[in-house]
Structure formats: structure tokens, C-alpha cells
Amino acid sequence: MKKLIFKATFLAILTTTLMSGAPLFSDSDQKSVQELQNDLQKIEKSIEITRQKMKDIKDVVFLPDLYFVLAELYVDKSRFHYLIETQKQAG
């Protein structure tokens, strides 16, 4: 029962962290470079938190979910790097 509560709490915290971070990319092209860099910092913080949870977690069944979340965060990070560079070159 404790494991189930831990998983639910962790997923809620992780989801909140991710959702409060970067917006959808369809509206990112209207943001300034500074706003994109701020969103990128939030993504990097989420990556750091996820990696730490991967070290702390003892439930092997739950670990693949964290790897999937980490992969999605890295994809988002690369997209933001791309958006930042294209806006720097355009402006």
C-alpha cells in the first residue's frame, strides 16, 4: 500500500513539474529568446529531478516509466535548443 501511495504521489509531483514548465511548441515560436531560455531551464530542472528519482527509487517495475519521462524531457530540451537558435538567427 505504501508503494502505491508513493507512486501516485511521485507521478503527481512529476506531472505538476512538467506541466508548469514548458508550454506546447505551437505557441513557442511567438515567445522571446529569454522566455524560451527560461522554459529550457525548467526542463533541465525536471531532468535533474527525474534522474535523482531514478537513483532513489527501489521499485524495478516503476523504473521504465521514469526512463520514458526522461526521454520525453530530452526531446523537449532539443526542441527548445532548436527554437532558441532559429530565433537568434532570425532576429
N, CA and C atoms as an extended XYZ file, in Angstrom:
273
Properties=species:S:1:pos:R:3:atomname:S:1:resname:S:1:resid:I:1 pbc="F F F"
N         0.823       -1.189        0.000 N   MET     1
C         0.000        0.000        0.000 CA  MET     1
C         0.868        1.254        0.000 C   MET     1
N         1.992        1.214        0.750 N   LYS     2
C         2.887        2.363        0.788 CA  LYS     2
C         3.501        2.624       -0.592 C   LYS     2
N         3.821        1.552       -1.313 N   LYS     3
C         4.394        1.706       -2.640 CA  LYS     3
C         3.406        2.380       -3.584 C   LYS     3
N         2.153        1.994       -3.497 N   LEU     4
C         1.127        2.577       -4.347 CA  LEU     4
C         0.959        4.067       -4.054 C   LEU     4
N         0.951        4.419       -2.789 N   ILE     5
C         0.835        5.833       -2.407 CA  ILE     5
C         2.067        6.605       -2.884 C   ILE     5
N         3.251        6.006       -2.737 N   PHE     6
C         4.473        6.643       -3.198 CA  PHE     6
C         4.436        6.884       -4.708 C   PHE     6
N         4.016        5.875       -5.456 N   LYS     7
C         3.942        6.011       -6.913 CA  LYS     7
C         2.966        7.104       -7.311 C   LYS     7
N         1.799        7.124       -6.703 N   ALA     8
C         0.795        8.130       -7.037 CA  ALA     8
C         1.293        9.521       -6.693 C   ALA     8
N         1.923        9.671       -5.552 N   THR     9
C         2.453       10.971       -5.141 CA  THR     9
C         3.570       11.409       -6.075 C   THR     9
N         4.468       10.490       -6.390 N   PHE    10
C         5.574       10.831       -7.268 CA  PHE    10
C         5.083       11.244       -8.652 C   PHE    10
N         4.138       10.488       -9.199 N   LEU    11
C         3.600       10.839      -10.512 CA  LEU    11
C         2.903       12.191      -10.486 C   LEU    11
N         2.206       12.494       -9.414 N   ALA    12
C         1.533       13.790       -9.300 CA  ALA    12
C         2.550       14.922       -9.251 C   ALA    12
N         3.618       14.743       -8.491 N   ILE    13
C         4.662       15.771       -8.402 CA  ILE    13
C         5.362       15.930       -9.741 C   ILE    13
N         5.701       14.828      -10.379 N   LEU    14
C         6.398       14.882      -11.656 CA  LEU    14
C         5.526       15.520      -12.728 C   LEU    14
N         4.264       15.161      -12.771 N   THR    15
C         3.344       15.739      -13.752 CA  THR    15
C         3.182       17.229      -13.527 C   THR    15
N         3.061       17.639      -12.281 N   THR    16
C         2.939       19.058      -11.965 CA  THR    16
C         4.187       19.812      -12.386 C   THR    16
N         5.342       19.221      -12.140 N   THR    17
C         6.599       19.856      -12.529 CA  THR    17
C         6.682       20.018      -14.041 C   THR    17
N         6.305       18.990      -14.763 N   LEU    18
C         6.377       19.047      -16.217 CA  LEU    18
C         5.351       20.011      -16.799 C   LEU    18
N         4.159       19.996      -16.249 N   MET    19
C         3.093       20.841      -16.788 CA  MET    19
C         3.327       22.314      -16.473 C   MET    19
N         3.987       22.612      -15.379 N   SER    20
C         4.240       24.010      -15.038 CA  SER    20
C         5.431       24.561      -15.807 C   SER    20
N         6.143       23.688      -16.473 N   GLY    21
C         7.324       24.096      -17.206 CA  GLY    21
C         7.000       24.641      -18.575 C   GLY    21
N         7.436       23.975      -19.581 N   ALA    22
C         7.352       24.463      -20.949 CA  ALA    22
C         5.954       24.311      -21.533 C   ALA    22
N         5.538       25.279      -22.319 N   PRO    23
C         4.249       25.171      -22.987 CA  PRO    23
C         4.347       24.292      -24.218 C   PRO    23
N         3.230       24.110      -24.892 N   LEU    24
C         3.247       23.378      -26.148 CA  LEU    24
C         4.060       24.148      -27.172 C   LEU    24
N         4.640       23.464      -28.131 N   PHE    25
C         5.551       24.106      -29.067 CA  PHE    25
C         4.845       24.936      -30.124 C   PHE    25
N         3.571       24.746      -30.326 N   SER    26
C         2.870       25.524      -31.344 CA  SER    26
C         2.844       26.998      -30.990 C   SER    26
N         2.946       27.321      -29.709 N   ASP    27
C         2.905       28.711      -29.313 CA  ASP    27
C         4.285       29.209      -28.896 C   ASP    27
N         5.312       28.352      -28.989 N   SER    28
C         6.656       28.743      -28.597 CA  SER    28
C         7.314       29.687      -29.585 C   SER    28
N         6.924       29.633      -30.855 N   ASP    29
C         7.579       30.484      -31.839 CA  ASP    29
C         7.239       31.959      -31.632 C   ASP    29
N         6.233       32.266      -30.807 N   GLN    30
C         5.868       33.639      -30.529 CA  GLN    30
C         6.565       34.151      -29.275 C   GLN    30
N         7.310       33.331      -28.609 N   LYS    31
C         7.994       33.720      -27.385 CA  LYS    31
C         9.355       34.307      -27.701 C   LYS    31
N         9.823       35.147      -26.794 N   SER    32
C        11.146       35.727      -26.952 CA  SER    32
C        12.204       34.683      -26.603 C   SER    32
N        13.429       34.979      -26.957 N   VAL    33
C        14.530       34.067      -26.669 CA  VAL    33
C        14.679       33.911      -25.159 C   VAL    33
N        14.505       34.987      -24.420 N   GLN    34
C        14.622       34.917      -22.963 CA  GLN    34
C        13.556       34.004      -22.353 C   GLN    34
N        12.335       34.091      -22.844 N   GLU    35
C        11.261       33.225      -22.346 CA  GLU    35
C        11.546       31.761      -22.673 C   GLU    35
N        12.064       31.519      -23.879 N   LEU    36
C        12.417       30.149      -24.260 CA  LEU    36
C        13.544       29.615      -23.383 C   LEU    36
N        14.518       30.470      -23.076 N   GLN    37
C        15.615       30.042      -22.212 CA  GLN    37
C        15.127       29.751      -20.796 C   GLN    37
N        14.160       30.519      -20.317 N   ASN    38
C        13.578       30.246      -19.003 CA  ASN    38
C        12.860       28.903      -19.004 C   ASN    38
N        12.119       28.622      -20.079 N   ASP    39
C        11.437       27.328      -20.196 CA  ASP    39
C        12.449       26.191      -20.285 C   ASP    39
N        13.549       26.431      -20.971 N   LEU    40
C        14.600       25.424      -21.085 CA  LEU    40
C        15.199       25.112      -19.715 C   LEU    40
N        15.367       26.122      -18.882 N   GLN    41
C        15.879       25.896      -17.531 CA  GLN    41
C        14.922       25.034      -16.712 C   GLN    41
N        13.626       25.222      -16.919 N   LYS    42
C        12.631       24.407      -16.212 CA  LYS    42
C        12.723       22.956      -16.661 C   LYS    42
N        12.932       22.748      -17.946 N   ILE    43
C        13.079       21.385      -18.469 CA  ILE    43
C        14.330       20.742      -17.890 C   ILE    43
N        15.427       21.498      -17.838 N   GLU    44
C        16.668       20.957      -17.285 CA  GLU    44
C        16.511       20.608      -15.804 C   GLU    44
N        15.753       21.397      -15.079 N   LYS    45
C        15.488       21.093      -13.671 CA  LYS    45
C        14.655       19.805      -13.561 C   LYS    45
N        13.687       19.635      -14.454 N   SER    46
C        12.873       18.418      -14.463 CA  SER    46
C        13.727       17.194      -14.777 C   SER    46
N        14.694       17.347      -15.678 N   ILE    47
C        15.616       16.248      -15.998 CA  ILE    47
C        16.425       15.882      -14.759 C   ILE    47
N        16.906       16.892      -14.068 N   GLU    48
C        17.690       16.660      -12.850 CA  GLU    48
C        16.865       15.937      -11.785 C   GLU    48
N        15.625       16.369      -11.590 N   ILE    49
C        14.741       15.736      -10.602 CA  ILE    49
C        14.448       14.288      -10.988 C   ILE    49
N        14.183       14.060      -12.274 N   THR    50
C        13.880       12.704      -12.739 CA  THR    50
C        15.075       11.779      -12.557 C   THR    50
N        16.271       12.268      -12.880 N   ARG    51
C        17.473       11.449      -12.693 CA  ARG    51
C        17.686       11.104      -11.222 C   ARG    51
N        17.429       12.072      -10.347 N   GLN    52
C        17.581       11.818       -8.916 CA  GLN    52
C        16.572       10.772       -8.444 C   GLN    52
N        15.337       10.864       -8.926 N   LYS    53
C        14.318        9.877       -8.553 CA  LYS    53
C        14.694        8.493       -9.058 C   LYS    53
N        15.346        8.428      -10.224 N   MET    54
C        15.766        7.135      -10.762 CA  MET    54
C        16.816        6.500       -9.850 C   MET    54
N        17.651        7.323       -9.240 N   LYS    55
C        18.656        6.789       -8.307 CA  LYS    55
C        18.009        6.344       -6.997 C   LYS    55
N        17.009        7.109       -6.557 N   ASP    56
C        16.390        6.845       -5.258 CA  ASP    56
C        15.383        5.706       -5.275 C   ASP    56
N        14.752        5.463       -6.402 N   ILE    57
C        13.643        4.512       -6.460 CA  ILE    57
C        14.165        3.082       -6.368 C   ILE    57
N        13.434        2.283       -5.645 N   LYS    58
C        13.819        0.879       -5.464 CA  LYS    58
C        12.868       -0.064       -6.195 C   LYS    58
N        11.797        0.456       -6.746 N   ASP    59
C        10.788       -0.365       -7.419 CA  ASP    59
C        11.183       -0.545       -8.885 C   ASP    59
N        11.622       -1.731       -9.238 N   VAL    60
C        12.097       -2.023      -10.579 CA  VAL    60
C        10.974       -1.904      -11.614 C   VAL    60
N         9.755       -2.181      -11.209 N   VAL    61
C         8.626       -2.125      -12.125 CA  VAL    61
C         8.351       -0.683      -12.558 C   VAL    61
N         8.599        0.261      -11.705 N   PHE    62
C         8.310        1.668      -11.963 CA  PHE    62
C         9.417        2.370      -12.753 C   PHE    62
N        10.616        1.818      -12.756 N   LEU    63
C        11.778        2.441      -13.385 CA  LEU    63
C        11.620        2.692      -14.892 C   LEU    63
N        11.048        1.787      -15.675 N   PRO    64
C        10.877        2.060      -17.104 CA  PRO    64
C        10.027        3.310      -17.385 C   PRO    64
N         9.053        3.579      -16.530 N   ASP    65
C         8.255        4.790      -16.694 CA  ASP    65
C         9.116        6.037      -16.553 C   ASP    65
N        10.046        6.000      -15.628 N   LEU    66
C        10.933        7.144      -15.445 CA  LEU    66
C        11.868        7.322      -16.637 C   LEU    66
N        12.324        6.218      -17.213 N   TYR    67
C        13.157        6.323      -18.414 CA  TYR    67
C        12.373        6.943      -19.570 C   TYR    67
N        11.107        6.606      -19.679 N   PHE    68
C        10.274        7.181      -20.731 CA  PHE    68
C        10.086        8.678      -20.512 C   PHE    68
N         9.823        9.082      -19.274 N   VAL    69
C         9.685       10.504      -18.954 CA  VAL    69
C        10.988       11.235      -19.253 C   VAL    69
N        12.102       10.641      -18.901 N   LEU    70
C        13.409       11.250      -19.156 CA  LEU    70
C        13.647       11.432      -20.657 C   LEU    70
N        13.279       10.440      -21.444 N   ALA    71
C        13.426       10.549      -22.897 CA  ALA    71
C        12.581       11.687      -23.456 C   ALA    71
N        11.351       11.827      -22.977 N   GLU    72
C        10.497       12.923      -23.428 CA  GLU    72
C        11.084       14.285      -23.053 C   GLU    72
N        11.675       14.358      -21.880 N   LEU    73
C        12.295       15.616      -21.460 CA  LEU    73
C        13.481       15.971      -22.347 C   LEU    73
N        14.273       14.972      -22.729 N   TYR    74
C        15.400       15.240      -23.620 CA  TYR    74
C        14.927       15.687      -25.010 C   TYR    74
N        13.830       15.133      -25.484 N   VAL    75
C        13.261       15.571      -26.759 CA  VAL    75
C        12.824       17.028      -26.653 C   VAL    75
N        12.134       17.370      -25.574 N   ASP    76
C        11.712       18.749      -25.368 CA  ASP    76
C        12.907       19.690      -25.274 C   ASP    76
N        13.944       19.251      -24.596 N   LYS    77
C        15.156       20.070      -24.461 CA  LYS    77
C        15.773       20.349      -25.823 C   LYS    77
N        15.850       19.336      -26.679 N   SER    78
C        16.430       19.541      -28.002 CA  SER    78
C        15.573       20.464      -28.857 C   SER    78
N        14.255       20.367      -28.722 N   ARG    79
C        13.367       21.257      -29.472 CA  ARG    79
C        13.547       22.708      -29.030 C   ARG    79
N        13.686       22.921      -27.741 N   PHE    80
C        13.888       24.282      -27.261 CA  PHE    80
C        15.233       24.836      -27.710 C   PHE    80
N        16.274       24.005      -27.713 N   HIS    81
C        17.566       24.465      -28.223 CA  HIS    81
C        17.426       24.883      -29.687 C   HIS    81
N        16.716       24.103      -30.456 N   TYR    82
C        16.499       24.420      -31.867 CA  TYR    82
C        15.730       25.734      -32.019 C   TYR    82
N        14.646       25.906      -31.248 N   LEU    83
C        13.855       27.140      -31.331 CA  LEU    83
C        14.663       28.367      -30.945 C   LEU    83
N        15.469       28.234      -29.907 N   ILE    84
C        16.296       29.348      -29.465 CA  ILE    84
C        17.287       29.752      -30.548 C   ILE    84
N        17.936       28.779      -31.142 N   GLU    85
C        18.926       29.089      -32.185 CA  GLU    85
C        18.277       29.680      -33.427 C   GLU    85
N        17.120       29.168      -33.833 N   THR    86
C        16.469       29.741      -35.022 CA  THR    86
C        15.998       31.149      -34.759 C   THR    86
N        15.535       31.445      -33.548 N   GLN    87
C        15.117       32.809      -33.244 CA  GLN    87
C        16.301       33.760      -33.139 C   GLN    87
N        17.429       33.274      -32.648 N   LYS    88
C        18.632       34.106      -32.587 CA  LYS    88
C        19.087       34.470      -33.995 C   LYS    88
N        19.032       33.517      -34.923 N   GLN    89
C        19.474       33.768      -36.291 CA  GLN    89
C        18.496       34.653      -37.041 C   GLN    89
N        17.210       34.516      -36.738 N   ALA    90
C        16.189       35.321      -37.425 CA  ALA    90
C        16.183       36.762      -36.916 C   ALA    90
N        16.485       36.948      -35.648 N   GLY    91
C        16.390       38.286      -35.054 CA  GLY    91
C        17.702       38.876      -34.873 C   GLY    91
